[in-house]
Amino acid sequence: MEHIRTPKVENVRMIVSPRKSTVGTLYLSSTHTIFVENSEALKETWVLHSLVYNVERLPTNSSGSPLIIRCKNFHVYRLLIPQEKDCLDVLACLTRLSRPEHYGELFCFSFNPNLDKELREKAWGFIDLKAEFSRMGIPRNLWQVTAANHEYRLSDTYPSELFVPKSASPAVIVGSAKFRSRGRLPVLCYFHRDTSASICRSSQPLSGFSARSSEDEQMLQAIMKSNPLSEFMYVVDTRPKLNAMANRAAGKGYENEDNYTNIKLQFIGIENIHVMRNSQQKLIDVGELAAPSMSDFLWGLENSGWLKHIKAVLDAGVFIAKAVAEEGVSVLVHCSDGWDRTAQACSVASVLLDPYYRTIKGLMVLIEKDWVSFGHKFSHRYAHLDGDPKEVSPVMDQFLECMWQLMQQFPCAFEFNERFLIQLHTHIYSCQYGNFIGNCQKERRDLRLQERTHSLWPHLWENRAEYTNPLYRTDHSQTQGVLKPLTTAYCFKFWKGMYGCAEKSVASYQSSADCLNAVREESQQLEEELSAHQERLAQLEERKTSGERKKTNKLSEHVRRPIPTESELSSPQDYFTTPRSEKNTPSFTLQLQLATPHKNGDPDDLSTGSDFESGVADLSSYSSSGGDDTKDPDSDEVVKANA
Amino acid sequence: MELSEHIKTANVEDVTLRRPFHPALRGTLCVTSHHLLFSNRKDEASWQLLILLKNIDAIEKRAVGSSGTITIKCKDLLVLQLEIPGMEECLNIASSIEALSSLESVTEMYPFFYRPSHLTLLGPWGLSTTEQYYKQTERLWDRWRVSKVNSDYSVCPSYPSAVIVPREVDDDKLIRSARFRQGGRFPVLSYCHHSNGMVIMRSSQPLTGANKKRCKEDELLLQAVIDGSELGYIIDLRSAQQAQQARMTGGGFESKSCYRHWKRIHRHHERGKVVQESLIKLVEACSDLSHSVDRWLSKLENSKWLSHVHSALSTAGLVVECVERDGHSVLVHGSEGTDNTLLVSSLAQIILDPASRTVTGFLCLLEREWIQAGHPFQQRCAHSAYSHARLKQECPSFLLLLDCVWQVWRQFPLALEFSEALLLRLAQEVYASNYGTFLCNNEQERCAAGVKENTHCLFQSMLKPDIEEQYLNPLYEPTDLAIWPSVHPQSLQLWTGMFLRWTEYAQNMEEAREEVWSIVKEHRERV
């Protein structure tokens, strides 16, 4: 609290678009920036400090001091503060609060959703990796758990429990670990029951120009032999070959095919974290362009190189999945340290191979396994603490985007929807839950996160209805077996739901998925209603009276529920001013509206209201019925928790 | 010359057919006056592929030893390969296709021979006429009338015989106004707003020329349109500079001093050849699977197709903003008033008029605003994206409309009663069809050729209940509101259903569509 000099500023203007803004009061708490509109609705916007990416102050003008808050989930808030002094105070405060220096300052340590100790512990057990490895059906005669990394002796960034080939002796395990960057030896990541081929992962070997390790060579041999049917294995180096070669000068590098028997080395060419960071920044800039022409936009998209990188990650996954499923050949995947590109490639391949990872629970398990437990450096990559900006990179963003791109190609294959991915993305950055704090298992243990913070997974699971894809059906052909996506260039699209902030806040869309979800829900309700009616009918018939009172009305009422209300459809845009995109409506989310039951519970008024005939946009109706859609969805929980 | 004289080899056996994502098939190839027929009789089950020769945009022949390969590129973007044993047969087939796919004479075209048993040539042709439309539209009766001044097509050769004009403007004035407009396309009513009574008019450019000629009747006509209200908008689909330049060649624009109550807004739209070349470039970009992402994006950008979509939707949005929100009448025109003008006026109606979003409403809109309004379909759709022929008057204006409607549907998946399937069918029919609907360039030509008497109407056949069903949008929920599409480039996408129609990509989408249907059907059963 000592950083908050001005906890409250009045008459602040939140600028939604050049034509639309609202006046309200700005509050700064130790965890959130809260904007409360002066309107009757007292609409609130909550912005978590840990989600703030940067705060920019523009020169003061006659109407006040403009302040732009950019968030790590690509939301942007534009404020106009009447007094320059207040603006400077808010700026200083937000700058400090959005860059915590110690783990202890993170929101997860103060976030309290009122769970008792027992429930909290149970929540942390929600995802069980032991159960996951046994789900894979790993044959115990070929693979075993080694205690070699007990107390993180071999590799402090690996999980303490590792699956290795049964034939690998302790000496081979230790020797191999010594020959790998940070001791990250080759271990099992995914076992494909259908072919007995596996995906293993590691860091790069310390081969330099000529170094060898017979233990490491034996380790690879053991992995290959754990797949009894195959005669060779792939080593997939996810780096561009040039980068891999450059590493040799530093005593690292890649496997020499002459030294390792029966391996095939394959480079994939995913660029490093610095290239990705810069690429994403360019993409964000494209998304923020206020009034681009079609050419500006497409050129910017091309220039960012982002989709090219997404394709590279997906290509890596496709290569691995193909080797494992079609050729039945095991694959060892590594990059440099084996915690960024390797995690991407392995997890994308797993999603392609195993339908389980395309479910809500399955994706949680996969993230917990391939990312959290194997030491993906969450706190560094997502800047949880004020640290080296060169360590920051959107590695996980790219994985989530690969999921999204796949969902575009296979609309029926995934149990989760886009909202789930976006929610995951937000929480990877938000520090509200303890799951993604720290950089490896050891660090997490030392921080005693399970005792001091809460787990995200059960929370998402409870709300899974919101994250479910209505087209998903377990018996659909797209949900069976291996996914074989196209990676033709035209398959890759700009992820508007994630990066389209200039547009996100203004466009009025209907969503077919939401409509379908509503339809499904209705179906279910109707079913229940029908049986209730039948029961009642039976009762009434006994009394010789008709029980069919208004049945049909009721039904049609239900079907009509997904009709959007006026404010949702009529958002005239600025077609007048040549391609300018900022429009005059507040952010619109049909999702929120549909997720909640109809406001006045009488859908009939939609068709009878006379003012609907004109369809003329009534701006006053936007603000009231627009509801709290700009409110940070996360904040709901906070409110509840604090209440 | 009889059509059959073009056919030197009518039948070839042992032809191999290759299609994308299907195993190669062997069978018999037949060429008839209007069709290419491939049939494969294997294990009793016979499979046939029937292609209208008119659908073939380009062919490429290649000799491989003693046999030849013909690559057939269709106007609906399908590409097929035929391996024909025997060089002579191959060349004969190729020359037959070349000759028969580019027939110029309308009455020789297939719609004049198409006689399915379930359709009859008796009865009215088309869905509606101007008079019927007027009769059904009560809000027009007070201030508007049907004029038959063009009944013999002498006032405007490309207009229908009947048009709707302000009641107080007599036919003499119309004739004078027509003389002052390119091609005689004087301002006529396109749409009257369903609640505020404001209208969308369309015309061609005024022939002011370098000397700034005036036409009193034309001015009076437009004055009558706004009828005492303060202001109307003229949306000129050319840049101000282009409009200025048009004066040098006899065209021009409505100057402020002469049309005092009209405010002119210029919006630049590409036309003709430029748009056709965009289509060619786009299809070329889509068919090369080896592109890197960078190269693909660069080619997509370079094609400018999405820029045209963007302009069309933005200007349509502007028109709707004028009519719907600001409550002013609008006159839309470019130069000839037969392409972009129709594109913008019909898109505007889809955005603001719920009636045009039903299957029937949409087809009626197309009939009114494209067929009757004289979009020169025969010239514009002579060739599609593959043809090597020198471009004459080709321009995919209609395809651009379908793309824009698709963009609207994608943003408002509940608002249109029809589905993407309807748009795809139309995109196919406009280039090659069994029906007479898209034949000729205007009503006068259709009359002369006897289209109404001798061909079937596509729209009528699409509205037969069993057929209409396949074009319905399962999620349709009518709304009375305007549906304002976002025109931010982020919101506009490549129409994959059209341009990637014959790829694997489209197959997964098909499965998704089926899934949507099954959910909805399940629900309906419960209801």
mmCIF file of C-alpha atoms in Angstrom, chain A residues 34 106 136 147 159 161 222 262 264 278 354 398 406 471 508 529 619 623 633-634 643:
data_model
loop_
_atom_site.group_PDB
_atom_site.id
_atom_site.type_symbol
_atom_site.label_atom_id
_atom_site.label_comp_id
_atom_site.label_asym_id
_atom_site.label_seq_id
_atom_site.Cartn_x
_atom_site.Cartn_y
_atom_site.Cartn_z
ATOM 1 C CA ILE A 34 -10.838 0.059 -10.659
ATOM 2 C CA LEU A 106 2.447 -11.291 -6.352
ATOM 3 C CA MET A 136 -0.723 -43.452 -21.438
ATOM 4 C CA ALA A 147 14.693 -41.695 -8.563
ATOM 5 C CA PRO A 159 10.681 -32.726 -12.180
ATOM 6 C CA GLU A 161 10.204 -38.076 -11.050
ATOM 7 C CA ALA A 222 18.048 -47.416 -24.925
ATOM 8 C CA ASN A 262 20.649 -45.393 -35.883
ATOM 9 C CA LYS A 264 18.221 -39.462 -37.931
ATOM 10 C CA ASN A 278 9.997 -8.929 -31.490
ATOM 11 C CA ASP A 354 -3.944 -38.073 -28.494
ATOM 12 C CA GLN A 398 2.368 -19.548 -29.461
ATOM 13 C CA LEU A 406 -6.077 -26.175 -35.206
ATOM 14 C CA LEU A 471 -19.685 -28.915 -31.829
ATOM 15 C CA SER A 508 -20.922 -6.353 -32.562
ATOM 16 C CA GLU A 529 -39.566 -29.665 -18.841
ATOM 17 C CA LEU A 619 -26.696 5.428 -27.866
ATOM 18 C CA SER A 623 -24.335 2.124 -21.924
ATOM 19 C CA PRO A 633 -13.801 -11.256 -16.043
ATOM 20 C CA ASP A 634 -11.261 -12.253 -13.447
ATOM 21 C CA ALA A 643 -17.364 -9.924 -0.179
#
